[in-house]
Coordinates of C-alpha atoms in Angstrom, one line a residue:
M112 CA 24.7 11.4 1.1
V113 CA 21.8 9.2 1.9
T114 CA 19.4 10.2 4.7
V115 CA 16.5 8.0 5.9
M116 CA 13.7 10.0 7.4
K117 CA 11.0 8.3 9.5
F118 CA 7.8 10.1 10.4
G119 CA 5.5 8.9 13.3
G120 CA 1.8 8.7 13.5
T121 CA 1.3 12.2 15.0
S122 CA 3.5 13.6 12.2
V123 CA 1.2 12.3 9.6
G124 CA -2.0 12.6 11.8
N125 CA -4.0 14.4 9.1
G126 CA -3.7 15.8 5.6
E127 CA -2.3 19.2 6.7
R128 CA 0.4 17.4 8.7
I129 CA 1.2 15.1 5.8
R130 CA 1.7 18.1 3.6
N131 CA 4.0 19.6 6.2
V132 CA 6.0 16.4 6.3
A133 CA 6.2 16.5 2.5
K134 CA 7.7 20.0 2.7
I135 CA 10.3 18.9 5.3
V136 CA 11.3 16.0 3.0
V137 CA 11.6 18.2 -0.1
N138 CA 13.6 20.7 1.9
K139 CA 15.9 17.9 3.0
T140 CA 16.7 17.1 -0.7
K141 CA 18.3 20.5 -1.0
E142 CA 20.8 19.5 1.7
D143 CA 21.4 15.8 0.9
K144 CA 21.6 14.0 -2.4
D145 CA 19.3 11.1 -1.7
V146 CA 16.4 10.9 0.8
C147 CA 14.4 7.9 1.7
V148 CA 11.2 8.2 3.7
V149 CA 9.6 5.7 6.1
T150 CA 6.1 6.4 7.4
S151 CA 3.8 5.3 10.2
A152 CA 0.0 5.0 9.8
M153 CA -2.1 8.1 10.5
T154 CA -2.9 8.8 14.2
Q155 CA -5.1 6.1 15.9
V156 CA -5.5 4.1 12.7
T157 CA -3.5 1.1 13.9
N158 CA -5.4 1.1 17.2
S159 CA -8.7 1.1 15.3
L160 CA -7.5 -1.8 13.1
I161 CA -6.6 -3.8 16.2
E162 CA -10.1 -3.1 17.6
I163 CA -12.0 -3.9 14.5
S164 CA -10.0 -7.1 13.8
T165 CA -11.3 -8.5 17.2
Q166 CA -14.8 -7.2 16.7
A167 CA -14.9 -8.9 13.2
L168 CA -14.8 -12.3 14.9
D169 CA -18.5 -11.9 15.7
V170 CA -20.6 -12.3 12.5
R171 CA -23.3 -10.2 14.1
D172 CA -21.0 -7.2 14.0
I173 CA -21.0 -6.8 10.2
A174 CA -22.6 -3.4 10.7
K175 CA -19.6 -2.3 12.8
I176 CA -17.3 -3.4 9.9
N177 CA -19.3 -1.3 7.5
N178 CA -19.2 1.7 9.8
F179 CA -15.5 1.3 10.4
I180 CA -14.7 1.1 6.6
E181 CA -16.8 4.2 5.9
D182 CA -15.1 6.2 8.7
L183 CA -11.7 5.0 7.4
R184 CA -12.6 6.0 3.9
I185 CA -13.7 9.5 4.9
K186 CA -10.6 10.0 7.1
H187 CA -8.3 9.3 4.3
E188 CA -10.3 11.1 1.6
I189 CA -10.1 14.3 3.8
A190 CA -6.4 13.7 4.2
I191 CA -5.9 13.5 0.5
D192 CA -7.9 16.7 -0.1
Q193 CA -5.7 18.5 2.5
A194 CA -2.4 17.1 1.5
I195 CA -2.6 17.1 -2.4
F196 CA -3.7 20.0 -4.6
N197 CA -3.0 18.7 -8.1
H198 CA -6.2 17.2 -9.4
E199 CA -4.5 14.5 -11.4
I200 CA -2.3 13.3 -8.5
K201 CA -5.2 13.5 -6.1
T202 CA -7.4 11.3 -8.4
E203 CA -4.6 8.7 -8.8
V204 CA -4.0 8.5 -5.0
S205 CA -7.7 8.3 -4.3
K206 CA -8.0 5.3 -6.6
T207 CA -5.1 3.6 -4.8
I208 CA -6.6 4.3 -1.4
E209 CA -10.1 3.1 -2.4
S210 CA -8.7 -0.1 -3.8
S211 CA -6.8 -0.8 -0.5
I212 CA -9.8 0.0 1.6
N213 CA -12.0 -2.3 -0.5
E214 CA -9.4 -5.1 0.0
L215 CA -9.4 -4.5 3.8
E216 CA -13.2 -4.7 3.9
K217 CA -13.2 -8.1 2.2
V218 CA -10.6 -9.4 4.6
L219 CA -12.6 -8.2 7.6
V220 CA -15.9 -9.7 6.3
G221 CA -14.0 -13.0 5.7
V222 CA -12.8 -13.0 9.3
S223 CA -16.3 -12.4 10.4
Y224 CA -17.9 -15.3 8.5
L225 CA -15.0 -17.7 9.3
G226 CA -15.0 -16.7 13.0
E227 CA -11.2 -17.0 13.0
L228 CA -8.4 -14.5 13.3
T229 CA -5.0 -16.0 12.8
P230 CA -1.8 -14.1 13.6
K231 CA -1.2 -14.1 9.8
S232 CA -4.5 -12.5 9.0
K233 CA -4.1 -10.0 11.9
D234 CA -0.8 -8.9 10.6
F235 CA -2.3 -8.5 7.1
I236 CA -5.1 -6.3 8.6
L237 CA -2.8 -4.2 10.7
S238 CA -0.6 -3.5 7.7
F239 CA -3.3 -1.4 6.1
G240 CA -2.5 1.6 8.3
E241 CA 0.9 2.2 6.7
R242 CA -0.3 1.0 3.3
L243 CA -2.9 3.8 3.3
S244 CA -0.7 6.6 4.6
A245 CA 2.3 5.9 2.3
P246 CA 0.5 6.7 -1.0
I247 CA -0.8 9.9 0.4
L248 CA 2.6 11.1 1.6
S249 CA 4.2 10.0 -1.7
G250 CA 1.5 11.9 -3.6
A251 CA 2.0 15.1 -1.5
I252 CA 5.8 14.9 -2.3
R253 CA 4.9 14.7 -6.0
D254 CA 2.5 17.6 -5.6
L255 CA 5.5 19.7 -4.4
G256 CA 7.4 18.9 -7.6
K257 CA 9.5 15.9 -6.7
H258 CA 9.4 12.4 -8.2
S259 CA 8.2 9.8 -5.6
L260 CA 6.7 6.3 -5.3
F261 CA 5.6 4.2 -2.4
L262 CA 6.7 0.7 -1.4
T263 CA 5.8 -1.8 1.3
G264 CA 8.5 -3.0 3.6
R265 CA 8.8 -6.3 1.7
D266 CA 9.0 -4.5 -1.7
A267 CA 11.8 -2.4 -0.2
G268 CA 13.7 -5.6 0.6
I269 CA 12.9 -6.2 4.3
V270 CA 12.6 -10.0 4.4
T271 CA 11.5 -11.7 7.6
D272 CA 10.5 -15.1 9.0
D273 CA 6.9 -16.0 9.6
S274 CA 6.8 -15.0 13.3
F275 CA 3.7 -12.9 12.8
S276 CA 3.3 -9.8 15.0
C277 CA 6.9 -9.9 16.1
A278 CA 8.8 -10.8 12.9
K279 CA 12.5 -11.4 12.8
V280 CA 14.6 -10.2 9.9
V281 CA 16.1 -13.0 7.8
R282 CA 18.0 -10.7 5.4
L283 CA 18.0 -7.2 3.9
E284 CA 17.7 -6.7 0.1
V285 CA 17.2 -2.9 0.6
L286 CA 20.3 -2.0 -1.4
D287 CA 19.2 -3.9 -4.5
K288 CA 15.6 -2.8 -4.2
V289 CA 15.8 0.9 -3.2
S290 CA 19.2 2.1 -4.6
P291 CA 18.0 2.0 -8.2
I292 CA 14.9 4.1 -7.2
L293 CA 17.2 6.7 -5.6
K294 CA 19.5 6.8 -8.6
D295 CA 16.5 7.5 -10.9
G296 CA 15.8 10.6 -8.8
F297 CA 12.8 9.3 -6.9
I298 CA 12.0 9.7 -3.2
P299 CA 10.8 6.3 -2.0
V300 CA 8.1 6.3 0.7
I301 CA 8.3 3.0 2.5
T302 CA 5.7 1.6 4.9
G303 CA 7.1 1.3 8.4
F304 CA 6.2 -1.6 10.7
I305 CA 5.9 -4.0 7.8
G306 CA 8.1 -6.7 6.4
G307 CA 7.4 -9.9 4.4
T308 CA 8.4 -13.5 4.0
D309 CA 10.1 -15.1 1.1
D310 CA 6.6 -16.2 -0.2
N311 CA 5.4 -12.6 0.1
Q312 CA 3.3 -13.0 3.3
I313 CA 3.0 -9.7 5.1
T314 CA 4.5 -9.6 8.6
T315 CA 4.8 -6.8 11.2
F316 CA 7.4 -5.9 13.8
G317 CA 5.0 -5.1 16.6
R318 CA 3.9 -1.7 18.0
G319 CA 6.4 1.0 17.4
G320 CA 8.1 -1.0 14.7
S321 CA 8.3 1.8 12.2
D322 CA 11.4 3.1 14.0
Y323 CA 12.9 -0.3 13.6
S324 CA 11.9 -0.3 9.9
A325 CA 13.7 3.0 9.4
A326 CA 16.9 1.6 11.1
L327 CA 16.7 -1.5 8.9
V328 CA 16.4 0.6 5.7
G329 CA 19.3 2.8 6.9
S330 CA 21.4 -0.2 7.5
G331 CA 20.5 -1.7 4.2
L332 CA 21.4 1.5 2.3
N333 CA 24.5 2.1 4.4
A334 CA 22.9 5.5 5.1
D335 CA 24.8 8.5 6.4
M336 CA 22.0 9.4 8.8
V337 CA 18.7 8.0 10.1
E338 CA 16.3 10.7 11.4
I339 CA 13.3 9.8 13.6
W340 CA 10.7 12.6 13.3
T341 CA 8.2 12.7 16.1
D342 CA 6.3 15.2 18.2
V343 CA 9.0 16.0 20.7
S344 CA 12.4 17.7 20.2
G345 CA 14.6 14.8 20.9
V346 CA 15.0 12.8 24.1
L347 CA 14.0 14.5 27.3
S348 CA 15.5 14.0 30.8
A349 CA 12.1 12.8 32.2
D350 CA 8.4 12.6 31.4
P351 CA 7.3 16.3 31.3
R352 CA 3.8 15.2 32.3
M353 CA 5.1 14.3 35.7
V354 CA 8.3 16.3 36.1
E355 CA 8.9 20.1 35.7
N356 CA 12.0 21.7 34.2
V357 CA 12.9 18.7 32.0
K358 CA 15.9 19.1 29.8
Q359 CA 16.5 18.2 26.2
I360 CA 19.5 15.8 25.8
P361 CA 21.6 17.1 22.9
R362 CA 23.7 13.9 22.5
M363 CA 23.8 10.4 23.8
S364 CA 25.3 7.0 23.0
Y365 CA 23.7 4.0 21.4
I366 CA 23.8 2.1 24.7
E367 CA 22.1 5.0 26.6
A368 CA 19.4 5.3 23.9
M369 CA 18.8 1.6 23.9
E370 CA 18.5 1.5 27.7
L371 CA 16.1 4.4 27.7
A372 CA 13.9 2.9 24.9
Y373 CA 13.8 -0.5 26.7
F374 CA 12.8 1.0 30.0
G375 CA 9.9 3.1 28.9
A376 CA 11.1 6.1 26.8
K377 CA 8.4 6.3 24.1
V378 CA 10.5 8.3 21.7
L379 CA 12.2 5.2 20.3
H380 CA 11.4 1.6 19.7
P381 CA 13.9 -0.6 21.7
R382 CA 15.0 -2.6 18.6
T383 CA 15.8 0.6 16.7
M384 CA 19.4 0.8 17.9
E385 CA 20.6 -2.6 16.7
P386 CA 20.9 -2.0 12.9
V387 CA 22.4 1.5 13.2
M388 CA 24.7 0.5 16.0
E389 CA 26.1 -2.3 14.0
K390 CA 27.2 0.0 11.2
K391 CA 27.7 3.1 13.4
I392 CA 25.1 5.1 11.5
P393 CA 24.3 8.3 13.4
L394 CA 20.6 8.6 14.4
R395 CA 18.9 11.9 15.1
I396 CA 15.5 12.4 16.9
K397 CA 13.7 15.6 15.7
N398 CA 10.4 17.3 16.1
T399 CA 8.2 17.5 13.0
F400 CA 6.5 20.6 14.5
D401 CA 9.8 22.3 15.3
P402 CA 12.1 21.3 12.5
E403 CA 14.7 23.9 13.3
N404 CA 15.4 22.3 16.6
E405 CA 18.5 20.1 16.4
G406 CA 16.9 17.4 18.7
T407 CA 19.0 14.6 20.0
L408 CA 21.9 13.0 18.2
V409 CA 22.7 9.4 19.0
T410 CA 26.1 8.1 18.0
D411 CA 28.7 5.5 19.3
S412 CA 30.0 8.0 21.8
A413 CA 28.2 10.0 24.5
E414 CA 28.7 13.7 25.2
T415 CA 30.4 14.5 28.4
C416 CA 28.2 16.5 30.7
N417 CA 28.2 17.5 34.4
S418 CA 25.4 15.1 35.3
V419 CA 26.3 11.4 35.5
I420 CA 22.6 10.6 35.0
K421 CA 21.1 11.9 31.8
A422 CA 17.5 10.7 32.0
I423 CA 15.0 9.0 34.2
T424 CA 12.3 6.7 32.7
T425 CA 9.5 4.6 34.1
I426 CA 7.4 1.6 33.0
K427 CA 3.9 1.2 34.4
D428 CA 1.5 -1.8 33.9
V429 CA 4.0 -4.3 35.3
I430 CA 3.8 -7.2 37.8
L431 CA 6.4 -8.1 40.4
I432 CA 6.5 -11.9 41.0
N433 CA 8.4 -13.1 44.1
I434 CA 9.5 -16.8 44.3
F435 CA 10.7 -17.9 47.7
G436 CA 11.9 -21.1 49.1
G437 CA 14.9 -22.4 51.0
G438 CA 14.8 -25.6 49.0
M439 CA 16.2 -23.7 46.0
V440 CA 19.6 -23.3 47.7
G441 CA 22.3 -25.3 45.9
V442 CA 19.8 -27.0 43.6
S443 CA 20.9 -26.7 40.0
G444 CA 18.4 -26.1 37.2
T445 CA 15.8 -24.4 39.4
A446 CA 16.2 -21.0 37.6
A447 CA 16.0 -22.8 34.2
R448 CA 12.7 -24.4 35.2
I449 CA 11.3 -21.1 36.3
F450 CA 12.2 -19.4 33.1
N451 CA 10.9 -22.3 31.0
V452 CA 7.5 -21.9 32.7
L453 CA 7.6 -18.1 32.1
G454 CA 8.5 -18.7 28.4
N455 CA 5.7 -21.2 27.9
S456 CA 3.3 -18.6 29.5
N457 CA 4.5 -16.0 27.0
A458 CA 5.5 -13.7 29.8
N459 CA 7.6 -10.7 28.8
V460 CA 10.3 -10.5 31.4
I461 CA 11.7 -7.1 32.1
L462 CA 13.9 -7.5 35.2
I463 CA 15.3 -10.5 37.1
T464 CA 17.2 -10.6 40.5
Q465 CA 18.3 -13.4 42.8
G466 CA 19.6 -13.0 46.3
S467 CA 23.0 -14.4 47.1
S468 CA 21.3 -16.7 49.6
E469 CA 19.5 -18.3 46.6
T470 CA 16.2 -18.4 48.6
N471 CA 14.5 -15.7 46.6
I472 CA 14.1 -14.9 42.9
S473 CA 12.2 -11.7 41.9
I474 CA 10.9 -11.2 38.3
V475 CA 9.1 -8.2 36.7
I476 CA 6.8 -8.9 33.7
Y477 CA 4.6 -6.8 31.5
D478 CA 0.8 -7.0 31.2
G479 CA -2.0 -7.3 33.6
E480 CA -3.3 -9.3 36.5
L481 CA -4.6 -12.2 34.5
E482 CA -1.2 -12.9 32.9
A483 CA 0.4 -12.7 36.3
K484 CA -2.1 -15.1 37.8
K485 CA -1.5 -17.5 34.9
C486 CA 2.3 -17.4 35.6
V487 CA 1.8 -17.9 39.3
R488 CA -0.5 -20.9 38.7
E489 CA 1.8 -22.6 36.2
L490 CA 4.9 -22.0 38.5
K491 CA 3.0 -23.6 41.4
E492 CA 2.1 -26.5 39.1
E493 CA 5.7 -26.9 38.1
F494 CA 7.1 -27.0 41.6
G495 CA 4.0 -28.2 43.6
E496 CA 5.3 -31.7 44.4
C497 CA 9.1 -31.1 44.9
H498 CA 8.9 -28.6 47.8
L499 CA 11.7 -26.5 46.4
I500 CA 9.6 -23.4 46.6
K501 CA 7.6 -22.4 49.6
D502 CA 5.6 -19.5 48.3
I503 CA 4.9 -17.5 45.1
T504 CA 3.3 -14.1 45.3
F505 CA 2.7 -11.2 42.9
D506 CA 2.2 -7.4 43.3
K507 CA 0.5 -5.4 40.6
E508 CA 0.6 -2.0 42.2
V509 CA 4.2 -1.4 41.2
C510 CA 6.3 0.3 38.5
V511 CA 9.9 0.2 37.3
V512 CA 12.0 3.3 37.5
S513 CA 15.3 3.5 35.6
V514 CA 18.1 6.0 35.7
V515 CA 20.4 6.0 32.6
G516 CA 23.7 7.7 31.9
S517 CA 27.1 6.5 30.8
G518 CA 28.7 8.8 33.4
M519 CA 27.6 6.3 36.1
K520 CA 30.2 3.8 34.8
G521 CA 33.1 3.9 37.3
S522 CA 31.6 6.7 39.4
K523 CA 31.8 6.1 43.1
G524 CA 28.8 6.7 45.4
I525 CA 26.2 7.0 42.7
A526 CA 24.1 4.1 44.0
G527 CA 24.2 5.5 47.6
K528 CA 23.2 8.9 46.5
L529 CA 20.4 7.5 44.3
F530 CA 18.9 5.4 47.0
D531 CA 19.1 8.3 49.5
A532 CA 17.1 10.4 47.0
V533 CA 14.5 7.6 46.6
A534 CA 14.2 7.4 50.4
E535 CA 13.8 11.1 50.6
S536 CA 10.8 10.9 48.2
G537 CA 9.0 8.5 50.5
A538 CA 9.3 5.5 48.1
N539 CA 10.2 2.0 49.3
I540 CA 12.4 0.0 46.9
K541 CA 11.1 -3.6 46.4
M542 CA 13.7 -4.8 43.9
I543 CA 17.0 -3.5 42.4
A544 CA 18.8 -4.5 39.2
Q545 CA 21.9 -3.1 37.4
G546 CA 23.2 -4.1 34.0
S547 CA 26.8 -5.0 33.4
S548 CA 27.1 -2.0 31.1
E549 CA 26.8 0.2 34.3
T550 CA 24.8 2.7 32.3
N551 CA 21.5 1.8 33.9
I552 CA 20.2 1.2 37.4
S553 CA 16.5 0.0 37.6
F554 CA 14.4 -0.5 40.7
V555 CA 10.8 -1.3 41.5
I556 CA 8.6 0.9 43.8
D557 CA 4.9 1.3 44.6
E558 CA 3.1 3.1 41.8
E559 CA 1.6 5.6 44.2
N560 CA 5.0 7.0 45.0
L561 CA 6.1 7.3 41.4
E562 CA 5.6 11.0 40.8
N563 CA 7.4 12.1 44.0
C564 CA 10.2 9.8 43.3
L565 CA 10.7 11.1 39.7
K566 CA 10.6 14.7 40.9
T567 CA 13.2 14.1 43.6
L568 CA 15.6 12.1 41.4
H569 CA 15.3 14.7 38.6
K570 CA 16.0 17.6 41.0
T571 CA 18.9 15.8 42.6
F572 CA 20.8 14.5 39.6
I573 CA 19.7 16.7 36.6
E574 CA 18.3 20.1 37.7
N575 CA 21.0 20.7 40.3
N576 CA 23.9 19.7 37.9

C-alpha cells in the first residue's frame, strides 16, 4: 500500500501544526506500508514572497529585503523550536533553513540591483516557501522516530517544460526517484508546487499547485490513495461563509470534483484530478484538525443521493464581455479571430456562449478592470475597420454561479426548477452555459444578488432533499 499525503499551508502554518502533521503521518504508517508526503509552504509565506519579489525591483528598497529576510528567519526558527525537540535534529534542520534563507537573500538583492524580475527568477524565489517548510516537517517526522528526508519536486522526478509560473509536465520519473527511498524505510517529504526542467531550472505550477504535485506523485508511484489534508472536512455543499446548514459531501466522482474545483471550490486545485483520474487512483479530502472525520472520497463513480445537485460554487472577480454585431452572422472565422485576440491578451476565459442568431458572443474572463479594458481595446482594434461587430461592452460587477451534480444528467426539469429558484432570489441571469457532461450548469448574475441566490438554491436543491 502506498499513500500520498498532501498538507496545505494552514496545516503547516506554524511549528505546533507541523508537529501535528508529523504525528498524523507517523500514525498513517501504522496502517499503510509506504507513505509519501507533499507539503505546501507555511501560511502566508508564498504571498509574502510574491510581494517582496516585486518590491525588490526598486534598489531603494534594500531595507525592505533585509526586514523581510529577518522576519522569514524568525518565523521558521520559531517553527523549528515548536516542531522539533531533539537537539541534534533541530540543529541540523536550522542549518539547512539558514542556508536556504541566505540563498534567497542573495537572489532578492540581485534582482534589486539588476532591476529585473524574469519569470524564471520569480519561480526560483517563490519556490523557497516549500523549500523551507519541507525540511522542518521532515525533521519533525524524524523527531518522532521515523526515517525521513526531503526532496524538491524536481529531485522527486517531476520534470516540466520551461513555462515558468504555469509549468507543464514533460514526464514523470517519480517511480525511479522515490520508490528506492520508500523501500529503504524512509518517509519522503516532497515540496509541492515545484517542478524542474531537464537542465534543473526550478519551475512552479501556479497558485494551489501543491495539490497537483501530490496527484503527480501519486500517479508516478501508482499509489493506492492520494489524500489532500486541508482545514475543512472534505467538500461542502456551499460556502459556509454565505450559506447556513451546508452539508459535507461523503463521496463524489472525478468529474464532479473537477467541475467544482474549476468553478471556485478552493478545496482542490483544478488540475489535481487529471493524474489520479487517468489511473483511477482514489482521492480523499480530509481535515488536518479533525483527522477522524472521513472527509470526502473522490473516485470514478459518484454516490447516489436524493439531491441531483450536490454543491453550489461561485467565482468572483470576473468580467463579462459582450460582443454584438449583425455582421457576424454567417461569417466564418469570426470566433477564431475573437479568441486569438483574447489569447494574445493573456485573458483567462472561464465561460463562452453564442446565441443561435450569431449576433452575440458573451465571454467571462478572470481578473480586474484593466485587463478587461485591454481586451475590449484590442478587440475593437481587430474589428474596427470590417464592421462585423457593432459594439463591445464589459460588466465587472458580476459573478459566476455553478451548480454541480452528476444526478443532473438525464433529469428532466432541472434547468426550469433552477432558474425559477434564481428568479425567486431576485437575481437576474445575464449569461448561461452548460457543459456536455451535463454535470454542471453555470450562469452569470450581478454580484450584489449573490448571497440571496446561493441561499435560495441551497435551500431548494440541497437542504430540502
